[in-house]
Amino acid sequence: MADNNNQKQNQLNIELDENIAEGTYSNLAIINHSVSEFVVDFVSIMPGRPKSKVKSRIILTPQHAKRLLKALNDNVKRFEAAHGEIKDYEQPPIPMNFGPTGQA
């Protein structure tokens, strides 16, 4: 019984709001960093539209950024094992004057 109690104490109760559960489409992530954080801006670029807006910004500590990198890598490997290799198509370069710089 002690193990069952420890499991209950270590569980996180995470709530997913309906609006957040719908998600936001992004086909571009711009990543900047400073000494203390990583900033990831998610953008949706649509053909024929000259201007795009940042749809979401996530700010991470360096430790959380590294955990995210590992988790994404693990998930991509599992996805490719089940569905085949994800093709990485060449993308046009992003102008260097896009968005803020990575200084805090």
mmCIF file of C-alpha atoms in Angstrom:
data_model
loop_
_atom_site.group_PDB
_atom_site.id
_atom_site.type_symbol
_atom_site.label_atom_id
_atom_site.label_comp_id
_atom_site.label_asym_id
_atom_site.label_seq_id
_atom_site.Cartn_x
_atom_site.Cartn_y
_atom_site.Cartn_z
ATOM 1 C CA MET A 1 0.000 0.000 0.000
ATOM 2 C CA ALA A 2 2.887 2.393 0.600
ATOM 3 C CA ASP A 3 3.798 2.301 -3.099
ATOM 4 C CA ASN A 4 0.233 3.224 -4.082
ATOM 5 C CA ASN A 5 0.280 6.235 -1.728
ATOM 6 C CA ASN A 6 3.629 7.425 -3.180
ATOM 7 C CA GLN A 7 2.211 7.208 -6.710
ATOM 8 C CA LYS A 8 -0.789 9.350 -5.717
ATOM 9 C CA GLN A 9 1.502 11.958 -4.112
ATOM 10 C CA ASN A 10 3.681 12.158 -7.263
ATOM 11 C CA GLN A 11 0.767 12.583 -9.703
ATOM 12 C CA LEU A 12 0.115 15.959 -11.304
ATOM 13 C CA ASN A 13 -3.429 17.137 -11.791
ATOM 14 C CA ILE A 14 -3.305 18.936 -15.150
ATOM 15 C CA GLU A 15 -6.394 20.680 -16.458
ATOM 16 C CA LEU A 16 -6.881 21.282 -20.187
ATOM 17 C CA ASP A 17 -9.203 24.192 -20.938
ATOM 18 C CA GLU A 18 -11.548 23.722 -23.938
ATOM 19 C CA ASN A 19 -10.097 26.693 -25.846
ATOM 20 C CA ILE A 20 -6.530 25.465 -25.327
ATOM 21 C CA ALA A 21 -7.521 21.890 -26.260
ATOM 22 C CA GLU A 22 -8.467 23.104 -29.755
ATOM 23 C CA GLY A 23 -4.830 24.042 -30.325
ATOM 24 C CA THR A 24 -3.282 26.645 -32.581
ATOM 25 C CA TYR A 25 -1.819 25.773 -35.983
ATOM 26 C CA SER A 26 1.813 26.715 -36.529
ATOM 27 C CA ASN A 27 4.113 25.994 -39.453
ATOM 28 C CA LEU A 28 7.059 28.027 -38.194
ATOM 29 C CA ALA A 29 8.838 28.204 -34.857
ATOM 30 C CA ILE A 30 11.376 30.935 -34.192
ATOM 31 C CA ILE A 31 13.696 30.223 -31.289
ATOM 32 C CA ASN A 32 15.830 32.768 -29.452
ATOM 33 C CA HIS A 33 17.679 32.473 -26.171
ATOM 34 C CA SER A 34 19.395 34.468 -23.493
ATOM 35 C CA VAL A 35 21.507 33.261 -20.587
ATOM 36 C CA SER A 36 18.407 32.506 -18.514
ATOM 37 C CA GLU A 37 15.673 31.440 -20.949
ATOM 38 C CA PHE A 38 14.655 30.104 -24.329
ATOM 39 C CA VAL A 39 11.831 31.892 -26.155
ATOM 40 C CA VAL A 40 9.876 29.931 -28.762
ATOM 41 C CA ASP A 41 7.500 31.933 -30.975
ATOM 42 C CA PHE A 42 4.994 29.885 -32.964
ATOM 43 C CA VAL A 43 3.850 31.503 -36.210
ATOM 44 C CA SER A 44 1.355 30.537 -38.896
ATOM 45 C CA ILE A 45 2.522 31.646 -42.343
ATOM 46 C CA MET A 46 -0.047 31.454 -45.131
ATOM 47 C CA PRO A 47 0.728 31.701 -48.852
ATOM 48 C CA GLY A 48 -0.175 35.052 -50.411
ATOM 49 C CA ARG A 49 -0.272 36.845 -47.067
ATOM 50 C CA PRO A 50 2.636 39.275 -46.682
ATOM 51 C CA LYS A 51 2.284 39.581 -42.901
ATOM 52 C CA SER A 52 2.145 36.885 -40.224
ATOM 53 C CA LYS A 53 1.634 37.149 -36.486
ATOM 54 C CA VAL A 54 3.095 35.206 -33.618
ATOM 55 C CA LYS A 55 0.229 32.972 -32.450
ATOM 56 C CA SER A 56 1.849 31.752 -29.249
ATOM 57 C CA ARG A 57 5.026 32.403 -27.272
ATOM 58 C CA ILE A 58 6.460 29.871 -24.857
ATOM 59 C CA ILE A 59 9.286 30.843 -22.488
ATOM 60 C CA LEU A 60 11.378 28.008 -21.049
ATOM 61 C CA THR A 61 14.309 27.685 -18.695
ATOM 62 C CA PRO A 62 17.390 26.143 -20.348
ATOM 63 C CA GLN A 63 16.723 22.919 -18.425
ATOM 64 C CA HIS A 64 13.127 22.701 -19.663
ATOM 65 C CA ALA A 65 14.248 23.515 -23.221
ATOM 66 C CA LYS A 66 16.646 20.574 -23.088
ATOM 67 C CA ARG A 67 13.885 18.292 -21.737
ATOM 68 C CA LEU A 68 11.582 19.468 -24.545
ATOM 69 C CA LEU A 69 14.298 18.715 -27.117
ATOM 70 C CA LYS A 70 14.696 15.183 -25.728
ATOM 71 C CA ALA A 71 10.925 14.595 -25.565
ATOM 72 C CA LEU A 72 10.431 15.824 -29.158
ATOM 73 C CA ASN A 73 13.326 13.663 -30.364
ATOM 74 C CA ASP A 74 11.889 10.574 -28.631
ATOM 75 C CA ASN A 75 8.432 11.239 -30.080
ATOM 76 C CA VAL A 76 9.741 11.792 -33.622
ATOM 77 C CA LYS A 77 11.654 8.504 -33.425
ATOM 78 C CA ARG A 78 8.515 6.642 -32.283
ATOM 79 C CA PHE A 79 6.421 8.334 -34.988
ATOM 80 C CA GLU A 80 8.920 7.405 -37.712
ATOM 81 C CA ALA A 81 9.128 3.825 -36.442
ATOM 82 C CA ALA A 82 5.349 3.546 -36.832
ATOM 83 C CA HIS A 83 4.780 5.667 -39.965
ATOM 84 C CA GLY A 84 8.080 5.952 -41.835
ATOM 85 C CA GLU A 85 10.574 8.760 -42.185
ATOM 86 C CA ILE A 86 9.338 12.344 -42.011
ATOM 87 C CA LYS A 87 10.559 14.178 -45.102
ATOM 88 C CA ASP A 88 12.333 17.455 -44.380
ATOM 89 C CA TYR A 89 11.602 19.750 -47.309
ATOM 90 C CA GLU A 90 13.707 22.833 -47.940
ATOM 91 C CA GLN A 91 12.097 26.005 -46.622
ATOM 92 C CA PRO A 92 12.783 29.526 -47.861
ATOM 93 C CA PRO A 93 15.034 31.489 -45.479
ATOM 94 C CA ILE A 94 13.330 33.673 -42.880
ATOM 95 C CA PRO A 95 14.363 37.351 -43.026
ATOM 96 C CA MET A 96 16.762 38.129 -40.198
ATOM 97 C CA ASN A 97 14.760 41.210 -39.169
ATOM 98 C CA PHE A 98 11.773 39.042 -38.225
ATOM 99 C CA GLY A 99 10.683 39.437 -34.630
ATOM 100 C CA PRO A 100 12.546 40.269 -31.460
ATOM 101 C CA THR A 101 16.061 39.244 -30.601
ATOM 102 C CA GLY A 102 16.874 36.740 -27.875
ATOM 103 C CA GLN A 103 18.039 39.179 -25.214
ATOM 104 C CA ALA A 104 16.228 39.345 -21.880
#
